[in-house]
mmCIF file of C-alpha atoms in Angstrom:
data_model
loop_
_atom_site.group_PDB
_atom_site.id
_atom_site.type_symbol
_atom_site.label_atom_id
_atom_site.label_comp_id
_atom_site.label_asym_id
_atom_site.label_seq_id
_atom_site.Cartn_x
_atom_site.Cartn_y
_atom_site.Cartn_z
ATOM 1 C CA MET L 17 22.715 20.150 -22.578
ATOM 2 C CA ASN L 18 19.686 17.948 -21.900
ATOM 3 C CA ASN L 19 17.029 18.656 -19.270
ATOM 4 C CA GLN L 20 18.360 15.984 -16.879
ATOM 5 C CA ALA L 21 21.837 17.558 -16.864
ATOM 6 C CA VAL L 22 20.369 21.033 -16.274
ATOM 7 C CA TYR L 23 18.248 19.666 -13.404
ATOM 8 C CA GLN L 24 21.257 17.931 -11.810
ATOM 9 C CA ARG L 25 23.386 21.065 -12.127
ATOM 10 C CA SER L 26 20.584 23.103 -10.610
ATOM 11 C CA THR L 27 20.144 20.688 -7.685
ATOM 12 C CA ILE L 28 23.872 20.585 -7.004
ATOM 13 C CA SER L 29 24.032 24.386 -7.138
ATOM 14 C CA TYR L 30 21.185 24.697 -4.650
ATOM 15 C CA LEU L 31 22.721 22.130 -2.302
ATOM 16 C CA LEU L 32 26.010 24.026 -2.379
ATOM 17 C CA LEU L 33 24.173 27.267 -1.652
ATOM 18 C CA ALA L 34 22.298 25.523 1.183
ATOM 19 C CA ALA L 35 25.633 24.421 2.674
ATOM 20 C CA LEU L 36 26.927 27.966 2.346
ATOM 21 C CA MET L 37 23.835 29.342 4.085
ATOM 22 C CA ALA L 38 24.242 26.801 6.915
ATOM 23 C CA ALA L 39 27.728 28.241 7.416
ATOM 24 C CA VAL L 40 26.291 31.771 7.310
ATOM 25 C CA CYS L 41 23.805 30.730 10.033
ATOM 26 C CA ALA L 42 26.729 29.591 12.191
ATOM 27 C CA VAL L 43 28.736 32.766 11.667
ATOM 28 C CA CYS L 44 25.710 34.952 12.349
ATOM 29 C CA SER L 45 24.925 32.993 15.512
ATOM 30 C CA TRP L 46 28.494 33.339 16.779
ATOM 31 C CA ILE L 47 28.069 37.112 16.745
ATOM 32 C CA SER L 48 26.134 37.354 19.988
ATOM 33 C CA ILE L 49 25.650 39.678 22.927
ATOM 34 C CA PRO L 50 24.490 38.076 26.190
ATOM 35 C CA LEU L 51 21.885 39.948 28.185
ATOM 36 C CA PRO L 52 21.901 39.845 31.999
ATOM 37 C CA PHE L 53 18.155 39.278 32.411
ATOM 38 C CA THR L 54 17.622 36.397 29.945
ATOM 39 C CA PRO L 55 19.430 33.302 28.692
ATOM 40 C CA VAL L 56 18.507 34.323 25.135
ATOM 41 C CA PRO L 57 21.349 36.371 23.616
ATOM 42 C CA ILE L 58 21.135 38.976 20.905
ATOM 43 C CA ASN L 59 22.561 37.461 17.724
ATOM 44 C CA LEU L 60 22.200 37.603 13.961
ATOM 45 C CA GLY L 61 20.812 34.073 13.599
ATOM 46 C CA THR L 62 17.382 35.184 12.443
ATOM 47 C CA LEU L 63 18.980 37.387 9.780
ATOM 48 C CA ALA L 64 20.713 34.314 8.332
ATOM 49 C CA VAL L 65 17.463 32.320 8.472
ATOM 50 C CA PHE L 66 15.608 35.051 6.563
ATOM 51 C CA LEU L 67 18.371 35.202 3.959
ATOM 52 C CA ALA L 68 18.370 31.426 3.500
ATOM 53 C CA ALA L 69 14.599 31.243 3.100
ATOM 54 C CA GLY L 70 14.328 34.338 0.931
ATOM 55 C CA ILE L 71 17.195 33.567 -1.417
ATOM 56 C CA LEU L 72 16.937 29.771 -1.648
ATOM 57 C CA GLY L 73 13.210 29.306 -1.129
ATOM 58 C CA TRP L 74 11.386 27.064 1.309
ATOM 59 C CA LYS L 75 12.990 23.764 0.311
ATOM 60 C CA TYR L 76 16.691 24.606 0.223
ATOM 61 C CA GLY L 77 16.371 27.381 2.788
ATOM 62 C CA SER L 78 14.850 24.884 5.221
ATOM 63 C CA ILE L 79 17.532 22.325 4.370
ATOM 64 C CA SER L 80 20.258 24.850 5.171
ATOM 65 C CA VAL L 81 18.730 25.663 8.556
ATOM 66 C CA ILE L 82 18.134 21.974 9.356
ATOM 67 C CA VAL L 83 21.805 21.267 8.592
ATOM 68 C CA PHE L 84 22.813 24.147 10.881
ATOM 69 C CA VAL L 85 20.635 22.830 13.734
ATOM 70 C CA LEU L 86 21.818 19.234 13.265
ATOM 71 C CA LEU L 87 25.478 20.303 13.246
ATOM 72 C CA GLY L 88 24.906 22.138 16.513
ATOM 73 C CA ALA L 89 22.947 19.254 18.027
ATOM 74 C CA ALA L 90 25.831 16.934 17.116
ATOM 75 C CA GLY L 91 28.134 19.100 19.218
ATOM 76 C CA LEU L 92 29.798 21.372 16.693
ATOM 77 C CA PRO L 93 30.123 24.905 18.125
ATOM 78 C CA VAL L 94 27.780 26.627 15.680
ATOM 79 C CA PHE L 95 25.346 28.188 18.167
ATOM 80 C CA HIS L 96 25.641 31.505 20.047
ATOM 81 C CA GLY L 97 28.933 32.014 21.817
ATOM 82 C CA PHE L 98 30.537 29.067 19.978
ATOM 83 C CA THR L 99 28.355 26.532 21.789
ATOM 84 C CA GLY L 100 26.838 23.298 20.551
ATOM 85 C CA GLY L 101 25.358 20.023 21.717
ATOM 86 C CA MET L 102 22.005 18.641 22.729
ATOM 87 C CA GLY L 103 22.217 20.566 25.993
ATOM 88 C CA ILE L 104 21.649 23.782 24.028
ATOM 89 C CA ILE L 105 18.754 22.272 22.046
ATOM 90 C CA THR L 106 17.076 20.932 25.198
ATOM 91 C CA GLY L 107 17.912 24.065 27.206
ATOM 92 C CA PRO L 108 15.910 27.289 27.529
ATOM 93 C CA THR L 109 17.029 28.702 24.136
ATOM 94 C CA GLY L 110 16.538 25.441 22.221
ATOM 95 C CA GLY L 111 12.992 26.235 21.138
ATOM 96 C CA TYR L 112 14.174 29.358 19.365
ATOM 97 C CA ILE L 113 16.927 27.435 17.574
ATOM 98 C CA VAL L 114 14.486 24.735 16.433
ATOM 99 C CA GLY L 115 12.067 27.566 15.618
ATOM 100 C CA TYR L 116 14.553 28.732 12.989
ATOM 101 C CA ILE L 117 13.517 25.709 10.908
ATOM 102 C CA LEU L 118 9.841 26.637 11.126
ATOM 103 C CA ALA L 119 10.686 30.265 10.342
ATOM 104 C CA ALA L 120 12.684 29.265 7.236
ATOM 105 C CA PHE L 121 9.903 26.983 6.023
ATOM 106 C CA LEU L 122 7.062 29.483 6.468
ATOM 107 C CA THR L 123 9.055 32.469 5.213
ATOM 108 C CA GLY L 124 10.251 30.513 2.181
ATOM 109 C CA ILE L 125 6.748 29.236 1.313
ATOM 110 C CA MET L 126 5.302 32.745 1.350
ATOM 111 C CA ILE L 127 8.150 34.264 -0.646
ATOM 112 C CA ASP L 128 8.183 31.435 -3.217
ATOM 113 C CA THR L 129 4.416 31.685 -3.660
ATOM 114 C CA TYR L 130 4.595 35.430 -4.178
ATOM 115 C CA PHE L 131 7.430 35.347 -6.714
ATOM 116 C CA LYS L 132 5.894 32.473 -8.686
ATOM 117 C CA ALA L 133 2.706 34.517 -9.083
ATOM 118 C CA ARG L 134 4.500 37.680 -10.247
ATOM 119 C CA LYS L 135 6.290 38.738 -13.382
ATOM 120 C CA SER L 136 9.690 40.410 -13.448
ATOM 121 C CA SER L 137 7.934 43.762 -13.928
ATOM 122 C CA GLU L 138 6.461 43.549 -10.428
ATOM 123 C CA ASN L 139 5.800 46.502 -8.191
ATOM 124 C CA LYS L 140 8.960 46.957 -6.078
ATOM 125 C CA ALA L 141 7.090 48.354 -3.081
ATOM 126 C CA ALA L 142 4.742 45.348 -3.067
ATOM 127 C CA ALA L 143 7.706 42.952 -3.291
ATOM 128 C CA TYR L 144 9.416 44.592 -0.311
ATOM 129 C CA ALA L 145 6.165 44.524 1.665
ATOM 130 C CA VAL L 146 5.603 40.815 0.945
ATOM 131 C CA LEU L 147 9.199 39.961 1.843
ATOM 132 C CA ALA L 148 8.944 41.847 5.142
ATOM 133 C CA LEU L 149 5.551 40.312 5.954
ATOM 134 C CA ALA L 150 6.796 36.789 5.189
ATOM 135 C CA MET L 151 9.797 37.305 7.449
ATOM 136 C CA ALA L 152 7.642 38.796 10.214
ATOM 137 C CA LEU L 153 5.320 35.778 10.115
ATOM 138 C CA GLY L 154 8.286 33.407 10.157
ATOM 139 C CA LEU L 155 9.686 35.302 13.128
ATOM 140 C CA PHE L 156 6.326 35.075 14.898
ATOM 141 C CA ALA L 157 6.366 31.288 14.454
ATOM 142 C CA CYS L 158 9.922 31.143 15.820
ATOM 143 C CA TYR L 159 8.940 33.317 18.776
ATOM 144 C CA ALA L 160 5.861 31.176 19.475
ATOM 145 C CA LEU L 161 7.773 27.888 19.483
ATOM 146 C CA GLY L 162 10.731 29.315 21.375
ATOM 147 C CA THR L 163 8.632 31.041 24.008
ATOM 148 C CA ALA L 164 6.473 27.958 24.586
ATOM 149 C CA TRP L 165 9.628 25.865 25.025
ATOM 150 C CA PHE L 166 11.190 28.485 27.325
ATOM 151 C CA MET L 167 8.057 28.516 29.480
ATOM 152 C CA HIS L 168 8.074 24.714 29.664
ATOM 153 C CA ILE L 169 11.765 24.479 30.610
ATOM 154 C CA SER L 170 11.895 27.424 33.016
ATOM 155 C CA GLY L 171 8.409 27.250 34.530
ATOM 156 C CA THR L 172 7.944 30.927 33.653
ATOM 157 C CA ASP L 173 4.485 32.332 32.901
ATOM 158 C CA LEU L 174 3.658 33.870 29.502
ATOM 159 C CA LYS L 175 4.009 37.507 30.539
ATOM 160 C CA ALA L 176 7.433 37.002 32.113
ATOM 161 C CA ALA L 177 8.602 34.882 29.176
ATOM 162 C CA LEU L 178 7.536 37.539 26.675
ATOM 163 C CA LEU L 179 9.259 40.270 28.697
ATOM 164 C CA MET L 180 12.481 38.259 28.843
ATOM 165 C CA CYS L 181 12.560 36.547 25.465
ATOM 166 C CA VAL L 182 10.533 38.571 22.957
ATOM 167 C CA VAL L 183 10.038 42.234 23.864
ATOM 168 C CA PRO L 184 13.769 43.110 24.184
ATOM 169 C CA PHE L 185 14.417 41.689 20.715
ATOM 170 C CA LEU L 186 11.602 43.295 18.712
ATOM 171 C CA ILE L 187 13.491 46.399 17.555
ATOM 172 C CA GLY L 188 16.594 44.424 16.617
ATOM 173 C CA ASP L 189 14.535 41.846 14.754
ATOM 174 C CA ALA L 190 12.709 44.612 12.873
ATOM 175 C CA ILE L 191 16.098 45.940 11.747
ATOM 176 C CA LYS L 192 17.148 42.418 10.691
ATOM 177 C CA ILE L 193 13.928 42.050 8.693
ATOM 178 C CA ALA L 194 14.556 45.380 6.958
ATOM 179 C CA ALA L 195 18.131 44.396 6.094
ATOM 180 C CA ALA L 196 17.135 40.902 4.962
ATOM 181 C CA THR L 197 14.323 42.312 2.816
ATOM 182 C CA VAL L 198 16.742 44.505 0.882
ATOM 183 C CA LEU L 199 19.363 41.757 0.568
ATOM 184 C CA VAL L 200 16.867 39.114 -0.563
ATOM 185 C CA LYS L 201 15.367 41.429 -3.170
ATOM 186 C CA LYS L 202 18.852 42.083 -4.564
ATOM 187 C CA LEU L 203 20.336 38.566 -4.270
ATOM 188 C CA ARG L 204 17.397 36.230 -5.020
ATOM 189 C CA PRO L 205 17.550 36.752 -8.807
ATOM 190 C CA PHE L 206 21.216 35.644 -8.878
ATOM 191 C CA ALA L 207 20.523 32.432 -6.975
ATOM 192 C CA ARG L 208 17.434 31.604 -9.045
ATOM 193 C CA LYS L 209 19.172 31.583 -12.450
#
């Protein structure tokens, strides 16, 4: 098989995996728990974003999340509680949904850079630490964009926005990062062959 055929097969494989991860983002977003004090529900969306970025890398991980967001913006019910449409994107939770793209990009860049610089005989503890740090920084970017958008839409000040939209989710997001770190470490080698 020549190099062009291998490249095409590789690209097609990654695009198929990106489509699969877009579907995983939808399923994880559907699993949501509304909270009475905030329009932002608890869901597994960030877990799917971390998996997409960690397994597929920045390029195809970002593509998968962009596809997810565009499907929802077009009206398909892929967002929390089987919702969709531009009303969700332009509403108070829209910044967090768009922030998923930024989170996938930043998380993927950091993870790709780390794994390109390391050999297969890497230190496992260091790999887990880098994965968790990359996901935490991606989450921070998502929080920053989402909170700024929430403040703009709702007219809420920073302290109130953080208490409604960030603080209640920190423990759950730490658990998602821990789970995604383990899953990415185990699954990334299979997707990168």
